[in-house]
Amino acid sequence: PLYELAIKHHRNPESMVRAAVRTLTLQVYALEDEDVREYVTEGECSGYIREVAQCLSEQVTILRETLPAVENGTSGAAQTLQATIAEVGDLLCYCSDMLSMGCGRLTPILVHELWERLCI
């Protein structure tokens, strides 16, 4: 239940809430329990990995759109750029942490979703 509640807040505007969600989910992924791993990769919550990849893709798009605005000196663009770079960095670290856990069920799903959203 805690995992389900946490992932509902992964797009919360408050960065500390997003960090708490990432921390909690990493702790769940670290559990060496096959039922838990099946639940997070095949159950109702399996879409969360796709959501993480989609969020990263959206942030990269914002970054791509913000760079020309910064070059043109658009008001507020530098702040948007800074915040977006921080969020992209956080998401990349989170994905790296998930991949480094060696969870056999999680890794192929995350790699597939990242490939679909960022490379194609």
Backbone as CSV, one residue per row, in Angstrom:
resi,resn,N_x,N_y,N_z,CA_x,CA_y,CA_z,C_x,C_y,C_z
1,PRO,0.807,-1.214,0.000,0.000,0.000,0.000,0.850,1.279,0.000
2,LEU,1.953,1.280,0.734,2.797,2.469,0.783,3.406,2.756,-0.589
3,TYR,3.832,1.705,-1.270,4.392,1.857,-2.618,3.350,2.481,-3.545
4,GLU,2.131,1.962,-3.503,1.063,2.480,-4.354,0.792,3.952,-4.079
5,LEU,0.764,4.324,-2.811,0.528,5.725,-2.463,1.693,6.605,-2.902
6,ALA,2.893,6.112,-2.725,4.076,6.903,-3.077,4.137,7.205,-4.572
7,ILE,3.921,6.193,-5.401,4.083,6.416,-6.842,3.045,7.375,-7.417
8,LYS,1.967,7.588,-6.707,0.977,8.565,-7.146,1.524,9.988,-7.069
9,HIS,2.601,10.162,-6.321,3.170,11.501,-6.114,4.493,11.713,-6.865
10,HIS,4.779,10.859,-7.827,6.074,10.974,-8.502,6.210,12.231,-9.356
11,ARG,5.105,12.879,-9.673,5.164,14.136,-10.429,4.799,15.343,-9.554
12,ASN,4.880,15.182,-8.272,4.559,16.266,-7.352,5.458,17.469,-7.652
13,PRO,4.916,18.683,-7.608,5.734,19.863,-7.898,6.858,20.103,-6.882
14,GLU,6.744,19.529,-5.712,7.762,19.709,-4.669,8.872,18.673,-4.852
15,SER,10.094,19.150,-5.036,11.217,18.247,-5.309,11.496,17.282,-4.157
16,MET,11.244,17.702,-2.924,11.491,16.815,-1.787,10.504,15.645,-1.776
17,VAL,9.300,15.877,-2.246,8.317,14.796,-2.333,8.762,13.802,-3.406
18,ARG,9.195,14.316,-4.554,9.685,13.428,-5.618,10.890,12.625,-5.138
19,ALA,11.774,13.257,-4.388,12.950,12.547,-3.855,12.522,11.446,-2.886
20,ALA,11.527,11.724,-2.064,11.034,10.714,-1.125,10.411,9.529,-1.868
21,VAL,9.686,9.809,-2.930,9.096,8.738,-3.743,10.197,7.871,-4.328
22,ARG,11.220,8.498,-4.857,12.330,7.740,-5.466,13.053,6.899,-4.425
23,THR,13.264,7.461,-3.261,13.936,6.726,-2.191,13.112,5.514,-1.771
24,LEU,11.834,5.722,-1.577,10.967,4.622,-1.161,10.915,3.524,-2.221
25,THR,10.752,3.918,-3.487,10.663,2.902,-4.533,11.969,2.122,-4.666
26,LEU,13.090,2.785,-4.508,14.376,2.073,-4.568,14.487,1.068,-3.423
27,GLN,13.973,1.426,-2.268,13.992,0.488,-1.144,13.113,-0.728,-1.430
28,VAL,11.987,-0.505,-2.084,11.120,-1.621,-2.458,11.822,-2.496,-3.499
29,TYR,12.455,-1.876,-4.496,13.131,-2.646,-5.540,14.301,-3.450,-4.980
30,ALA,14.867,-2.985,-3.879,16.010,-3.681,-3.282,15.593,-4.955,-2.542
31,LEU,14.312,-5.091,-2.264,13.843,-6.286,-1.567,14.040,-7.513,-2.459
32,GLU,14.594,-8.533,-1.886,14.815,-9.762,-2.658,13.656,-10.716,-2.441
33,ASP,12.493,-10.240,-2.806,11.261,-11.007,-2.663,10.618,-11.087,-4.043
34,GLU,10.492,-12.275,-4.566,9.979,-12.453,-5.918,8.537,-11.959,-6.067
35,ASP,7.731,-12.100,-5.034,6.350,-11.610,-5.097,6.310,-10.086,-5.207
36,VAL,7.179,-9.419,-4.472,7.247,-7.956,-4.536,7.717,-7.525,-5.916
37,ARG,8.731,-8.169,-6.424,9.250,-7.798,-7.751,8.211,-8.039,-8.842
38,GLU,7.464,-9.102,-8.701,6.401,-9.373,-9.671,5.326,-8.290,-9.567
39,TYR,4.989,-7.898,-8.362,3.965,-6.881,-8.134,4.343,-5.549,-8.785
40,VAL,5.586,-5.118,-8.622,5.969,-3.805,-9.145,6.249,-3.827,-10.641
41,THR,6.471,-5.001,-11.218,6.762,-5.058,-12.646,5.613,-5.597,-13.492
42,GLU,4.682,-6.332,-12.865,3.599,-6.922,-13.647,2.212,-6.597,-13.104
43,GLY,2.140,-6.092,-11.902,0.848,-5.810,-11.288,0.294,-4.453,-11.672
44,GLU,-0.624,-3.976,-10.853,-1.260,-2.685,-11.084,-0.253,-1.538,-11.167
45,CYS,0.852,-1.681,-10.495,1.836,-0.598,-10.408,2.902,-0.657,-11.502
46,SER,2.777,-1.587,-12.414,3.818,-1.764,-13.419,3.971,-0.556,-14.343
47,GLY,2.943,0.259,-14.460,3.018,1.439,-15.310,3.917,2.539,-14.773
48,TYR,4.329,2.417,-13.532,5.170,3.458,-12.938,6.501,3.595,-13.675
49,ILE,7.091,2.494,-14.076,8.372,2.546,-14.789,8.191,3.318,-16.098
50,ARG,7.104,3.068,-16.781,6.793,3.787,-18.016,6.624,5.278,-17.718
51,GLU,5.981,5.599,-16.607,5.784,6.996,-16.217,7.115,7.704,-15.944
52,VAL,8.045,6.997,-15.328,9.366,7.583,-15.064,10.057,7.913,-16.382
53,ALA,10.026,6.971,-17.312,10.649,7.204,-18.622,9.955,8.342,-19.361
54,GLN,8.639,8.410,-19.270,7.887,9.482,-19.921,8.227,10.836,-19.306
55,CYS,8.337,10.878,-17.998,8.694,12.117,-17.307,10.082,12.598,-17.744
56,LEU,11.028,11.680,-17.850,12.372,12.039,-18.309,12.316,12.577,-19.738
57,SER,11.548,11.932,-20.583,11.391,12.388,-21.965,10.805,13.799,-22.020
58,GLU,9.813,14.064,-21.202,9.199,15.389,-21.160,10.191,16.442,-20.690
59,GLN,10.997,16.097,-19.704,11.992,17.048,-19.196,13.059,17.339,-20.256
60,VAL,13.439,16.334,-21.022,14.415,16.535,-22.106,13.815,17.452,-23.168
61,THR,12.540,17.292,-23.454,11.864,18.171,-24.414,11.847,19.609,-23.902
62,ILE,11.540,19.798,-22.643,11.557,21.140,-22.049,12.960,21.732,-22.148
63,LEU,13.956,20.920,-21.871,15.349,21.365,-21.963,15.669,21.824,-23.381
64,ARG,15.273,21.023,-24.358,15.515,21.342,-25.762,14.825,22.645,-26.159
65,GLU,13.637,22.882,-25.630,12.886,24.098,-25.958,13.396,25.319,-25.202
66,THR,13.989,25.093,-24.047,14.434,26.208,-23.209,15.789,26.759,-23.648
67,LEU,16.638,25.922,-24.179,17.977,26.375,-24.567,17.949,27.573,-25.532
68,PRO,17.161,27.539,-26.610,17.116,28.724,-27.479,16.590,29.972,-26.762
69,ALA,15.655,29.778,-25.842,15.108,30.926,-25.104,16.188,31.558,-24.235
70,VAL,17.052,30.729,-23.657,18.154,31.270,-22.854,19.111,32.045,-23.746
71,GLU,19.420,31.475,-24.905,20.324,32.158,-25.850,19.757,33.496,-26.299
72,ASN,18.427,33.584,-26.400,17.778,34.830,-26.816,17.566,35.799,-25.667
73,GLY,17.903,35.383,-24.447,17.749,36.252,-23.293,16.315,36.394,-22.804
74,THR,15.471,35.433,-23.107,14.080,35.472,-22.678,14.004,35.471,-21.152
75,SER,13.172,36.341,-20.634,13.024,36.478,-19.191,12.562,35.163,-18.554
76,GLY,13.246,34.739,-17.515,12.879,33.536,-16.779,13.397,32.243,-17.380
77,ALA,13.935,32.306,-18.581,14.387,31.088,-19.251,15.576,30.449,-18.530
78,ALA,16.454,31.274,-17.981,17.622,30.733,-17.281,17.197,29.948,-16.048
79,GLN,16.186,30.439,-15.333,15.679,29.720,-14.154,15.026,28.404,-14.553
80,THR,14.259,28.434,-15.637,13.635,27.207,-16.141,14.705,26.205,-16.545
81,LEU,15.736,26.699,-17.213,16.840,25.827,-17.635,17.507,25.178,-16.433
82,GLN,17.785,25.971,-15.433,18.423,25.452,-14.218,17.581,24.367,-13.557
83,ALA,16.301,24.623,-13.399,15.398,23.660,-12.757,15.266,22.389,-13.598
84,THR,15.204,22.550,-14.901,15.058,21.397,-15.786,16.315,20.541,-15.787
85,ILE,17.465,21.172,-15.821,18.726,20.420,-15.768,18.798,19.632,-14.461
86,ALA,18.399,20.243,-13.362,18.414,19.549,-12.066,17.485,18.342,-12.091
87,GLU,16.291,18.506,-12.651,15.328,17.398,-12.691,15.808,16.284,-13.623
88,VAL,16.370,16.640,-14.765,16.911,15.622,-15.674,18.034,14.857,-14.983
89,GLY,18.899,15.580,-14.293,19.981,14.928,-13.551,19.452,13.977,-12.486
90,ASP,18.443,14.424,-11.745,17.840,13.581,-10.710,17.228,12.316,-11.315
91,LEU,16.510,12.482,-12.419,15.875,11.330,-13.061,16.910,10.359,-13.627
92,LEU,17.977,10.891,-14.207,19.029,10.014,-14.735,19.714,9.237,-13.610
93,CYS,19.961,9.898,-12.493,20.546,9.207,-11.336,19.606,8.134,-10.809
94,TYR,18.320,8.444,-10.773,17.312,7.491,-10.320,17.284,6.264,-11.237
95,CYS,17.274,6.505,-12.533,17.291,5.389,-13.488,18.575,4.577,-13.343
96,SER,19.691,5.255,-13.159,20.956,4.558,-12.943,20.910,3.700,-11.688
97,ASP,20.338,4.243,-10.634,20.194,3.476,-9.389,19.328,2.237,-9.612
98,MET,18.232,2.407,-10.349,17.363,1.258,-10.615,18.110,0.193,-11.420
99,LEU,18.870,0.635,-12.414,19.592,-0.325,-13.250,20.708,-1.025,-12.482
100,SER,21.335,-0.314,-11.569,22.462,-0.902,-10.834,22.016,-1.890,-9.757
101,MET,20.727,-1.938,-9.481,20.224,-2.847,-8.450,20.251,-4.297,-8.913
102,GLY,20.315,-4.503,-10.216,20.390,-5.859,-10.733,19.102,-6.651,-10.584
103,CYS,17.988,-5.962,-10.542,16.686,-6.638,-10.448,16.328,-7.142,-11.848
104,GLY,16.385,-8.441,-12.021,16.176,-9.042,-13.328,14.872,-8.669,-14.008
105,ARG,13.822,-8.475,-13.243,12.523,-8.111,-13.832,12.452,-6.635,-14.191
106,LEU,13.099,-5.801,-13.406,12.994,-4.352,-13.568,13.857,-3.829,-14.717
107,THR,15.068,-4.334,-14.834,16.031,-3.811,-15.806,15.517,-3.822,-17.243
108,PRO,15.034,-4.946,-17.768,14.589,-4.925,-19.162,13.404,-3.991,-19.414
109,ILE,12.530,-3.862,-18.429,11.386,-2.960,-18.587,11.867,-1.517,-18.653
110,LEU,12.749,-1.144,-17.742,13.260,0.228,-17.728,14.041,0.535,-18.998
111,VAL,14.900,-0.367,-19.414,15.684,-0.148,-20.632,14.752,0.020,-21.835
112,HIS,13.753,-0.827,-21.940,12.801,-0.740,-23.052,12.075,0.604,-23.040
113,GLU,11.578,0.999,-21.883,10.830,2.254,-21.784,11.713,3.461,-22.084
114,LEU,12.941,3.466,-21.601,13.859,4.563,-21.901,14.162,4.612,-23.395
115,TRP,14.375,3.460,-23.983,14.659,3.392,-25.421,13.479,3.945,-26.208
116,GLU,12.277,3.500,-25.866,11.072,3.946,-26.579,10.857,5.456,-26.467
117,ARG,11.135,6.011,-25.315,10.813,7.421,-25.073,11.943,8.379,-25.461
118,LEU,13.178,7.910,-25.388,14.306,8.833,-25.615,15.031,8.618,-26.933
119,CYS,14.973,7.436,-27.473,15.805,7.132,-28.631,15.025,6.956,-29.929
120,ILE,13.750,6.710,-29.837,12.983,6.472,-31.069,12.168,7.693,-31.393
